[in-house]
Amino acid sequence: MQNYYRDTAGRLRWRTADEGGLPPYSLAVVSPYDTTARYVRRWHIIRWKGFAAHLTETCASGSVNVITDVATTSAATNDARPLPGIHTRLARRGLLPAEHLVDGGYISLVHLERAEREHQVTVSGPLPGNPTRQHRRNEGFDRDDFHFDFDRRQVTCPRGQVSQGWHGPYPTFSPTAAPLIVARFTKGQCQPCPDCPRCTSSRESSRNVGFPSRELRDLQARVRSDLQTPEWKACYAVRLE
């Protein structure tokens, strides 16, 4: 799998990106000395072969910073995945902080909720923004423009149309992402709308809206609100000192 593949005639061929395809980063062996080392590239800027080290340290004002946990993972592992294990080890040692300041790579709604529920730890960091196409392009209506009624299991769009379907929650492709409920609008609702071309790229010209559960959505709103306060910014700045 690593360097060769068999073509349709059964002949052994050298793998390239165009012929046979290269193995994914999570599986590609990049060193003859350690077959568990992996290659990773972050943000098209940082790249390396090997592993990732996750360090946790104290940052109390007026005292020496002390490392309280060290975790090593594959370089291809999402940064957020080690967080539950870090908290479990800190709890076992009696070293859990009341608040854990982390960078954006460690933040996910799932882990924020889990840390509060299992360990009463507040995880603080820059929560990822709205990933929808409409939000990125600043056109049409993004997810936050809709009104969500969890009691009636309905979603209302900014034009006043009420969803005709409520499904899920469904698991997502990422182990660090929250399962999503999906509200569906019909073609008959969306096609006559003048905002339809900017609101959806669906072949059926109908909009689906995915969103987390009520508890996670409330948590998301609270965290995003906190991020804008001077108090939160002053607290998080300690991590950068």
mmCIF file of C-alpha atoms in Angstrom, residues 7 13 52 57 75 85 93 100 139 146 168 191 210 226 231:
data_model
loop_
_atom_site.group_PDB
_atom_site.id
_atom_site.type_symbol
_atom_site.label_atom_id
_atom_site.label_comp_id
_atom_site.label_asym_id
_atom_site.label_seq_id
_atom_site.Cartn_x
_atom_site.Cartn_y
_atom_site.Cartn_z
ATOM 1 C CA ASP A 7 -2.917 -2.053 -11.919
ATOM 2 C CA ARG A 13 3.329 -0.063 -10.159
ATOM 3 C CA ALA A 52 3.142 15.838 18.275
ATOM 4 C CA GLU A 57 1.572 23.723 32.491
ATOM 5 C CA ALA A 75 1.532 14.091 14.141
ATOM 6 C CA GLY A 85 -7.114 11.994 28.232
ATOM 7 C CA ARG A 93 -3.028 13.212 40.048
ATOM 8 C CA HIS A 100 -7.866 25.247 31.196
ATOM 9 C CA GLU A 139 -23.865 36.138 1.217
ATOM 10 C CA PHE A 146 -32.219 31.088 11.362
ATOM 11 C CA GLY A 168 -31.062 13.331 13.599
ATOM 12 C CA GLN A 191 -37.315 28.053 -5.214
ATOM 13 C CA GLY A 210 -27.380 21.479 10.365
ATOM 14 C CA ASP A 226 -17.643 35.446 26.490
ATOM 15 C CA GLU A 231 -12.421 39.956 31.085
#
